[in-house]
Amino acid sequence: MSIEQNVIAVTGGSRGIGAAIVLELLTQGWKVINLSRKGQGIEEFELDTKFQQQTINLSCDMTQTDSVKNAFAQIFELTGRLDGLVNNAGIHREVKSHLMEEQLWDEVMDTNAKAIFVSCKEAYPYLIQQPKSVIINIGSFFDKMGVKSNLAYCASKAAVGAITRCLAVEWATKGIRVLDVAPGYIQTELNQGAMQGPLGEFLAKRIPRKKPGLPQEVAALVAQLANPQISFLTGETIYIDGAHSIAH
């Protein structure tokens, strides 16, 4: 089954892991809808002419249901189909739990968990029109760890795994696969400075291969999982953390 010109939407595709996912999917032949708040496409680098023609950049606030609903309606109006969805948009907030304001808790849960539910729900009417479609949610290996000052983030990413499992079971007969890709520490332009300080020294000791992952490595996994030929794989959380979380 060829994926040439199959349409896949990527949320938060303007930078970091999201931008790498967009580029890898384009390389694999997908037509990619890049959803971001600014709607201006990838900020970190410029796509070549061929990939620009394969990409549609749309503005969408994933925390606003009407914005999400309108974005998917616009995708279908422009392309006539939707074969896949990558829910990558998310935020990270670090604060001691006893000092956390409810507003911060709500912000993290709304962006990292509720927005994924809304995105999946609004994409559903379009995804079921294709015989083999896929949703890939980007979680985190923090979903199974106890991390100081990361209560809201860990809880939100655990919710991503639960959402993935429930939708995979419920939508299997509709031809929709749902997967959760859970990265460990990934070095991006946004956190490069922190990775070179004490955190980098810590990770060199904790990660078996002695260094964090790269956005391109996550993107390569996402692109492989999106292939419609892997139709029996669904409902799983797949960790890509360099064995960090299981290393003694």
PDB file of C-alpha atoms in Angstrom:
ATOM      1  CA  MET A   1       0.000   0.000   0.000  1.00  0.00           C
ATOM      2  CA  SER A   2       1.654   3.219  -1.154  1.00  0.00           C
ATOM      3  CA  ILE A   3       1.667   6.229   1.170  1.00  0.00           C
ATOM      4  CA  GLU A   4       2.379   8.648  -1.656  1.00  0.00           C
ATOM      5  CA  GLN A   5       0.174  11.689  -1.129  1.00  0.00           C
ATOM      6  CA  ASN A   6      -1.580  10.144   1.858  1.00  0.00           C
ATOM      7  CA  VAL A   7      -2.398  13.005   4.203  1.00  0.00           C
ATOM      8  CA  ILE A   8      -1.174  13.204   7.788  1.00  0.00           C
ATOM      9  CA  ALA A   9      -1.539  16.071  10.258  1.00  0.00           C
ATOM     10  CA  VAL A  10       1.190  16.884  12.785  1.00  0.00           C
ATOM     11  CA  THR A  11       0.428  19.137  15.733  1.00  0.00           C
ATOM     12  CA  GLY A  12       3.202  21.343  17.098  1.00  0.00           C
ATOM     13  CA  GLY A  13       5.269  20.799  13.976  1.00  0.00           C
ATOM     14  CA  SER A  14       7.037  24.143  13.936  1.00  0.00           C
ATOM     15  CA  ARG A  15      10.131  23.196  15.952  1.00  0.00           C
ATOM     16  CA  GLY A  16      11.975  20.495  17.867  1.00  0.00           C
ATOM     17  CA  ILE A  17      10.668  16.950  17.668  1.00  0.00           C
ATOM     18  CA  GLY A  18       7.592  18.084  15.760  1.00  0.00           C
ATOM     19  CA  ALA A  19       9.653  19.691  12.997  1.00  0.00           C
ATOM     20  CA  ALA A  20      11.781  16.556  12.698  1.00  0.00           C
ATOM     21  CA  ILE A  21       8.621  14.444  12.403  1.00  0.00           C
ATOM     22  CA  VAL A  22       7.265  16.689   9.655  1.00  0.00           C
ATOM     23  CA  LEU A  23      10.514  16.411   7.676  1.00  0.00           C
ATOM     24  CA  GLU A  24      10.749  12.624   8.045  1.00  0.00           C
ATOM     25  CA  LEU A  25       7.138  12.092   6.976  1.00  0.00           C
ATOM     26  CA  LEU A  26       7.724  14.291   3.932  1.00  0.00           C
ATOM     27  CA  THR A  27      10.793  12.228   3.103  1.00  0.00           C
ATOM     28  CA  GLN A  28       8.664   9.074   3.284  1.00  0.00           C
ATOM     29  CA  GLY A  29       6.182  10.544   0.779  1.00  0.00           C
ATOM     30  CA  TRP A  30       3.348  11.779   2.973  1.00  0.00           C
ATOM     31  CA  LYS A  31       1.500  15.011   2.331  1.00  0.00           C
ATOM     32  CA  VAL A  32       1.873  16.749   5.697  1.00  0.00           C
ATOM     33  CA  ILE A  33      -0.432  19.256   7.351  1.00  0.00           C
ATOM     34  CA  ASN A  34       1.649  21.202   9.857  1.00  0.00           C
ATOM     35  CA  LEU A  35      -0.575  22.545  12.643  1.00  0.00           C
ATOM     36  CA  SER A  36       0.851  25.201  14.948  1.00  0.00           C
ATOM     37  CA  ARG A  37      -0.380  28.293  16.729  1.00  0.00           C
ATOM     38  CA  LYS A  38       1.420  30.637  14.331  1.00  0.00           C
ATOM     39  CA  GLY A  39       0.621  28.552  11.278  1.00  0.00           C
ATOM     40  CA  GLN A  40       3.907  29.550   9.643  1.00  0.00           C
ATOM     41  CA  GLY A  41       5.505  26.129   9.277  1.00  0.00           C
ATOM     42  CA  ILE A  42       8.912  24.998  10.477  1.00  0.00           C
ATOM     43  CA  GLU A  43      10.857  27.766  12.202  1.00  0.00           C
ATOM     44  CA  GLU A  44      14.261  26.069  12.536  1.00  0.00           C
ATOM     45  CA  PHE A  45      15.045  25.443   8.867  1.00  0.00           C
ATOM     46  CA  GLU A  46      13.585  25.935   5.399  1.00  0.00           C
ATOM     47  CA  LEU A  47      12.161  23.032   3.431  1.00  0.00           C
ATOM     48  CA  ASP A  48      13.260  22.543  -0.147  1.00  0.00           C
ATOM     49  CA  THR A  49      10.801  23.306  -2.948  1.00  0.00           C
ATOM     50  CA  LYS A  50       9.574  19.727  -3.331  1.00  0.00           C
ATOM     51  CA  PHE A  51       8.717  19.382   0.346  1.00  0.00           C
ATOM     52  CA  GLN A  52       7.112  22.812   0.426  1.00  0.00           C
ATOM     53  CA  GLN A  53       4.693  21.563  -2.209  1.00  0.00           C
ATOM     54  CA  GLN A  54       3.909  18.538  -0.019  1.00  0.00           C
ATOM     55  CA  THR A  55       3.204  20.686   3.042  1.00  0.00           C
ATOM     56  CA  ILE A  56       0.241  22.772   4.144  1.00  0.00           C
ATOM     57  CA  ASN A  57       0.758  25.025   7.157  1.00  0.00           C
ATOM     58  CA  LEU A  58      -2.340  25.823   9.180  1.00  0.00           C
ATOM     59  CA  SER A  59      -2.888  27.827  12.343  1.00  0.00           C
ATOM     60  CA  CYS A  60      -4.478  25.902  15.217  1.00  0.00           C
ATOM     61  CA  ASP A  61      -4.624  26.346  18.980  1.00  0.00           C
ATOM     62  CA  MET A  62      -4.835  22.780  20.253  1.00  0.00           C
ATOM     63  CA  THR A  63      -6.313  23.931  23.585  1.00  0.00           C
ATOM     64  CA  GLN A  64      -9.337  25.491  21.875  1.00  0.00           C
ATOM     65  CA  THR A  65     -11.920  22.991  20.647  1.00  0.00           C
ATOM     66  CA  ASP A  66     -13.376  25.269  17.969  1.00  0.00           C
ATOM     67  CA  SER A  67      -9.897  25.911  16.578  1.00  0.00           C
ATOM     68  CA  VAL A  68      -9.216  22.169  16.379  1.00  0.00           C
ATOM     69  CA  LYS A  69     -12.593  21.425  14.802  1.00  0.00           C
ATOM     70  CA  ASN A  70     -12.104  24.140  12.191  1.00  0.00           C
ATOM     71  CA  ALA A  71      -8.572  22.958  11.399  1.00  0.00           C
ATOM     72  CA  PHE A  72      -9.648  19.415  10.578  1.00  0.00           C
ATOM     73  CA  ALA A  73     -12.582  20.667   8.530  1.00  0.00           C
ATOM     74  CA  GLN A  74     -10.137  22.849   6.603  1.00  0.00           C
ATOM     75  CA  ILE A  75      -7.769  19.922   6.065  1.00  0.00           C
ATOM     76  CA  PHE A  76     -10.564  17.876   4.523  1.00  0.00           C
ATOM     77  CA  GLU A  77     -11.702  20.814   2.410  1.00  0.00           C
ATOM     78  CA  LEU A  78      -8.184  21.298   1.045  1.00  0.00           C
ATOM     79  CA  THR A  79      -7.150  17.663   0.557  1.00  0.00           C
ATOM     80  CA  GLY A  80     -10.313  15.547   0.590  1.00  0.00           C
ATOM     81  CA  ARG A  81      -8.846  13.013   3.013  1.00  0.00           C
ATOM     82  CA  LEU A  82      -7.033  12.370   6.280  1.00  0.00           C
ATOM     83  CA  ASP A  83      -4.987   9.199   6.733  1.00  0.00           C
ATOM     84  CA  GLY A  84      -3.043   9.976   9.883  1.00  0.00           C
ATOM     85  CA  LEU A  85      -2.572  12.237  12.873  1.00  0.00           C
ATOM     86  CA  VAL A  86       0.490  12.845  15.036  1.00  0.00           C
ATOM     87  CA  ASN A  87      -0.375  14.544  18.326  1.00  0.00           C
ATOM     88  CA  ASN A  88       2.974  16.105  19.176  1.00  0.00           C
ATOM     89  CA  ALA A  89       2.062  19.497  20.676  1.00  0.00           C
ATOM     90  CA  GLY A  90       2.725  19.693  24.402  1.00  0.00           C
ATOM     91  CA  ILE A  91       4.253  21.706  27.231  1.00  0.00           C
ATOM     92  CA  HIS A  92       6.467  21.019  30.221  1.00  0.00           C
ATOM     93  CA  ARG A  93       6.224  22.849  33.532  1.00  0.00           C
ATOM     94  CA  GLU A  94       8.399  22.098  36.547  1.00  0.00           C
ATOM     95  CA  VAL A  95       7.337  23.205  40.041  1.00  0.00           C
ATOM     96  CA  LYS A  96       7.271  21.674  43.506  1.00  0.00           C
ATOM     97  CA  SER A  97       3.950  19.917  43.995  1.00  0.00           C
ATOM     98  CA  HIS A  98       3.015  21.688  47.239  1.00  0.00           C
ATOM     99  CA  LEU A  99       3.551  25.040  45.526  1.00  0.00           C
ATOM    100  CA  MET A 100       1.709  24.211  42.312  1.00  0.00           C
ATOM    101  CA  GLU A 101      -1.260  26.439  41.528  1.00  0.00           C
ATOM    102  CA  GLU A 102      -4.353  24.774  40.109  1.00  0.00           C
ATOM    103  CA  GLN A 103      -4.060  27.022  37.066  1.00  0.00           C
ATOM    104  CA  LEU A 104      -0.693  25.474  36.184  1.00  0.00           C
ATOM    105  CA  TRP A 105      -2.074  21.957  36.678  1.00  0.00           C
ATOM    106  CA  ASP A 106      -4.956  22.779  34.349  1.00  0.00           C
ATOM    107  CA  GLU A 107      -2.623  24.309  31.765  1.00  0.00           C
ATOM    108  CA  VAL A 108      -0.473  21.170  31.575  1.00  0.00           C
ATOM    109  CA  MET A 109      -3.386  18.732  31.594  1.00  0.00           C
ATOM    110  CA  ASP A 110      -5.350  20.743  29.033  1.00  0.00           C
ATOM    111  CA  THR A 111      -2.400  20.932  26.632  1.00  0.00           C
ATOM    112  CA  ASN A 112      -0.900  17.471  27.074  1.00  0.00           C
ATOM    113  CA  ALA A 113      -3.977  15.306  27.667  1.00  0.00           C
ATOM    114  CA  LYS A 114      -7.296  17.033  26.964  1.00  0.00           C
ATOM    115  CA  ALA A 115      -6.013  18.454  23.677  1.00  0.00           C
ATOM    116  CA  ILE A 116      -5.103  14.953  22.505  1.00  0.00           C
ATOM    117  CA  PHE A 117      -8.599  13.694  23.303  1.00  0.00           C
ATOM    118  CA  VAL A 118     -10.145  16.630  21.430  1.00  0.00           C
ATOM    119  CA  SER A 119      -7.793  16.224  18.472  1.00  0.00           C
ATOM    120  CA  CYS A 120      -8.535  12.508  18.158  1.00  0.00           C
ATOM    121  CA  LYS A 121     -12.270  13.116  18.495  1.00  0.00           C
ATOM    122  CA  GLU A 122     -12.351  15.822  15.831  1.00  0.00           C
ATOM    123  CA  ALA A 123     -10.144  13.819  13.455  1.00  0.00           C
ATOM    124  CA  TYR A 124     -12.240  10.664  13.847  1.00  0.00           C
ATOM    125  CA  PRO A 125     -14.950  11.454  11.219  1.00  0.00           C
ATOM    126  CA  TYR A 126     -12.252  11.904   8.587  1.00  0.00           C
ATOM    127  CA  LEU A 127      -9.972   9.040   9.628  1.00  0.00           C
ATOM    128  CA  ILE A 128     -12.760   6.448   9.426  1.00  0.00           C
ATOM    129  CA  GLN A 129     -13.178   7.245   5.740  1.00  0.00           C
ATOM    130  CA  GLN A 130      -9.832   5.564   5.025  1.00  0.00           C
ATOM    131  CA  PRO A 131      -9.354   1.773   5.221  1.00  0.00           C
ATOM    132  CA  LYS A 132      -6.123   2.025   7.213  1.00  0.00           C
ATOM    133  CA  SER A 133      -5.526   5.161   9.248  1.00  0.00           C
ATOM    134  CA  VAL A 134      -3.344   5.894  12.251  1.00  0.00           C
ATOM    135  CA  ILE A 135      -3.034   8.174  15.271  1.00  0.00           C
ATOM    136  CA  ILE A 136       0.370   8.509  16.927  1.00  0.00           C
ATOM    137  CA  ASN A 137       0.410  10.331  20.239  1.00  0.00           C
ATOM    138  CA  ILE A 138       3.714  11.651  21.583  1.00  0.00           C
ATOM    139  CA  GLY A 139       3.941  10.790  25.268  1.00  0.00           C
ATOM    140  CA  SER A 140       6.990  10.536  27.511  1.00  0.00           C
ATOM    141  CA  PHE A 141       8.877   7.943  29.515  1.00  0.00           C
ATOM    142  CA  PHE A 142       7.963  10.093  32.526  1.00  0.00           C
ATOM    143  CA  ASP A 143       4.568   8.361  32.314  1.00  0.00           C
ATOM    144  CA  LYS A 144       5.941   5.470  34.413  1.00  0.00           C
ATOM    145  CA  MET A 145       8.411   7.352  36.599  1.00  0.00           C
ATOM    146  CA  GLY A 146       8.244   9.317  39.824  1.00  0.00           C
ATOM    147  CA  VAL A 147       9.903  12.647  39.122  1.00  0.00           C
ATOM    148  CA  LYS A 148      10.259  15.461  41.627  1.00  0.00           C
ATOM    149  CA  SER A 149       8.518  18.715  40.699  1.00  0.00           C
ATOM    150  CA  ASN A 150       6.918  17.064  37.646  1.00  0.00           C
ATOM    151  CA  LEU A 151       3.563  15.953  39.040  1.00  0.00           C
ATOM    152  CA  ALA A 152       1.374  17.548  36.371  1.00  0.00           C
ATOM    153  CA  TYR A 153       3.657  16.578  33.489  1.00  0.00           C
ATOM    154  CA  CYS A 154       3.963  12.945  34.589  1.00  0.00           C
ATOM    155  CA  ALA A 155       0.210  12.686  35.141  1.00  0.00           C
ATOM    156  CA  SER A 156      -0.558  14.192  31.750  1.00  0.00           C
ATOM    157  CA  LYS A 157       1.769  11.796  29.949  1.00  0.00           C
ATOM    158  CA  ALA A 158       0.332   8.809  31.828  1.00  0.00           C
ATOM    159  CA  ALA A 159      -3.053   9.993  30.545  1.00  0.00           C
ATOM    160  CA  VAL A 160      -1.685   9.912  26.996  1.00  0.00           C
ATOM    161  CA  GLY A 161      -0.966   6.209  27.384  1.00  0.00           C
ATOM    162  CA  ALA A 162      -4.458   5.568  28.747  1.00  0.00           C
ATOM    163  CA  ILE A 163      -6.098   7.537  25.954  1.00  0.00           C
ATOM    164  CA  THR A 164      -4.064   5.574  23.430  1.00  0.00           C
ATOM    165  CA  ARG A 165      -5.074   2.184  24.827  1.00  0.00           C
ATOM    166  CA  CYS A 166      -8.767   3.008  25.115  1.00  0.00           C
ATOM    167  CA  LEU A 167      -9.087   4.490  21.634  1.00  0.00           C
ATOM    168  CA  ALA A 168      -7.077   1.643  20.099  1.00  0.00           C
ATOM    169  CA  VAL A 169      -9.532  -0.901  21.489  1.00  0.00           C
ATOM    170  CA  GLU A 170     -12.635   1.131  20.695  1.00  0.00           C
ATOM    171  CA  TRP A 171     -11.651   2.171  17.162  1.00  0.00           C
ATOM    172  CA  ALA A 172      -9.946  -1.010  15.960  1.00  0.00           C
ATOM    173  CA  THR A 173     -13.001  -2.110  13.997  1.00  0.00           C
ATOM    174  CA  LYS A 174     -13.022   1.288  12.287  1.00  0.00           C
ATOM    175  CA  GLY A 175      -9.572   0.656  10.833  1.00  0.00           C
ATOM    176  CA  ILE A 176      -7.866   3.241  13.062  1.00  0.00           C
ATOM    177  CA  ARG A 177      -4.633   2.281  14.804  1.00  0.00           C
ATOM    178  CA  VAL A 178      -3.629   4.323  17.864  1.00  0.00           C
ATOM    179  CA  LEU A 179      -0.088   4.317  19.260  1.00  0.00           C
ATOM    180  CA  ASP A 180       1.903   6.172  21.903  1.00  0.00           C
ATOM    181  CA  VAL A 181       5.557   7.027  21.242  1.00  0.00           C
ATOM    182  CA  ALA A 182       7.195   7.882  24.576  1.00  0.00           C
ATOM    183  CA  PRO A 183      10.620   9.553  24.257  1.00  0.00           C
ATOM    184  CA  GLY A 184      13.176   9.926  26.986  1.00  0.00           C
ATOM    185  CA  TYR A 185      15.577  12.866  27.068  1.00  0.00           C
ATOM    186  CA  ILE A 186      15.853  14.320  23.562  1.00  0.00           C
ATOM    187  CA  GLN A 187      18.280  17.112  22.780  1.00  0.00           C
ATOM    188  CA  THR A 188      16.714  19.955  20.811  1.00  0.00           C
ATOM    189  CA  GLU A 189      17.635  23.543  20.106  1.00  0.00           C
ATOM    190  CA  LEU A 190      15.350  24.572  22.967  1.00  0.00           C
ATOM    191  CA  ASN A 191      17.163  22.544  25.656  1.00  0.00           C
ATOM    192  CA  GLN A 192      20.650  22.332  24.184  1.00  0.00           C
ATOM    193  CA  GLY A 193      22.083  24.683  26.809  1.00  0.00           C
ATOM    194  CA  ALA A 194      20.692  22.664  29.715  1.00  0.00           C
ATOM    195  CA  MET A 195      21.963  19.425  28.182  1.00  0.00           C
ATOM    196  CA  GLN A 196      25.510  20.743  28.278  1.00  0.00           C
ATOM    197  CA  GLY A 197      25.398  21.542  32.008  1.00  0.00           C
ATOM    198  CA  PRO A 198      24.784  19.398  35.099  1.00  0.00           C
ATOM    199  CA  LEU A 199      21.854  17.678  33.398  1.00  0.00           C
ATOM    200  CA  GLY A 200      24.131  16.495  30.613  1.00  0.00           C
ATOM    201  CA  GLU A 201      26.576  15.078  33.155  1.00  0.00           C
ATOM    202  CA  PHE A 202      23.725  13.267  34.903  1.00  0.00           C
ATOM    203  CA  LEU A 203      22.414  11.792  31.659  1.00  0.00           C
ATOM    204  CA  ALA A 204      25.880  10.600  30.682  1.00  0.00           C
ATOM    205  CA  LYS A 205      25.770   8.441  33.801  1.00  0.00           C
ATOM    206  CA  ARG A 206      22.152   7.322  33.603  1.00  0.00           C
ATOM    207  CA  ILE A 207      21.634   6.608  29.893  1.00  0.00           C
ATOM    208  CA  PRO A 208      23.426   3.397  28.852  1.00  0.00           C
ATOM    209  CA  ARG A 209      24.704   4.921  25.635  1.00  0.00           C
ATOM    210  CA  LYS A 210      25.954   7.981  27.597  1.00  0.00           C
ATOM    211  CA  LYS A 211      24.019  10.677  25.715  1.00  0.00           C
ATOM    212  CA  PRO A 212      20.448  11.816  25.028  1.00  0.00           C
ATOM    213  CA  GLY A 213      18.502  11.081  21.882  1.00  0.00           C
ATOM    214  CA  LEU A 214      17.950  13.284  18.849  1.00  0.00           C
ATOM    215  CA  PRO A 215      14.678  14.522  17.321  1.00  0.00           C
ATOM    216  CA  GLN A 216      15.513  12.665  14.108  1.00  0.00           C
ATOM    217  CA  GLU A 217      15.550   9.364  15.987  1.00  0.00           C
ATOM    218  CA  VAL A 218      12.048   9.942  17.337  1.00  0.00           C
ATOM    219  CA  ALA A 219      10.902  11.091  13.904  1.00  0.00           C
ATOM    220  CA  ALA A 220      12.255   7.949  12.232  1.00  0.00           C
ATOM    221  CA  LEU A 221      10.279   5.775  14.650  1.00  0.00           C
ATOM    222  CA  VAL A 222       7.084   7.771  14.130  1.00  0.00           C
ATOM    223  CA  ALA A 223       7.393   7.514  10.355  1.00  0.00           C
ATOM    224  CA  GLN A 224       7.870   3.747  10.509  1.00  0.00           C
ATOM    225  CA  LEU A 225       4.884   3.295  12.814  1.00  0.00           C
ATOM    226  CA  ALA A 226       2.719   5.422  10.528  1.00  0.00           C
ATOM    227  CA  ASN A 227       3.201   2.966   7.669  1.00  0.00           C
ATOM    228  CA  PRO A 228      -0.223   1.402   6.959  1.00  0.00           C
ATOM    229  CA  GLN A 229       1.398  -1.979   6.325  1.00  0.00           C
ATOM    230  CA  ILE A 230       1.933  -2.380  10.097  1.00  0.00           C
ATOM    231  CA  SER A 231      -1.804  -2.819  10.562  1.00  0.00           C
ATOM    232  CA  PHE A 232      -1.679  -5.298  13.477  1.00  0.00           C
ATOM    233  CA  LEU A 233       0.251  -2.962  15.782  1.00  0.00           C
ATOM    234  CA  THR A 234      -2.028  -0.792  17.901  1.00  0.00           C
ATOM    235  CA  GLY A 235      -2.620   0.305  21.481  1.00  0.00           C
ATOM    236  CA  GLU A 236       1.022   0.108  22.514  1.00  0.00           C
ATOM    237  CA  THR A 237       3.275   2.618  24.242  1.00  0.00           C
ATOM    238  CA  ILE A 238       6.685   2.390  22.598  1.00  0.00           C
ATOM    239  CA  TYR A 239       9.543   3.846  24.620  1.00  0.00           C
ATOM    240  CA  ILE A 240      12.498   5.455  22.879  1.00  0.00           C
ATOM    241  CA  ASP A 241      14.733   6.461  25.779  1.00  0.00           C
ATOM    242  CA  GLY A 242      18.031   4.665  25.192  1.00  0.00           C
ATOM    243  CA  ALA A 243      17.047   2.162  27.927  1.00  0.00           C
ATOM    244  CA  HIS A 244      17.259   4.998  30.475  1.00  0.00           C
ATOM    245  CA  SER A 245      14.110   3.985  32.347  1.00  0.00           C
ATOM    246  CA  ILE A 246      15.088   0.324  32.713  1.00  0.00           C
ATOM    247  CA  ALA A 247      18.796   0.713  33.474  1.00  0.00           C
ATOM    248  CA  HIS A 248      19.853  -0.297  36.995  1.00  0.00           C
TER     249      HIS A 248
END
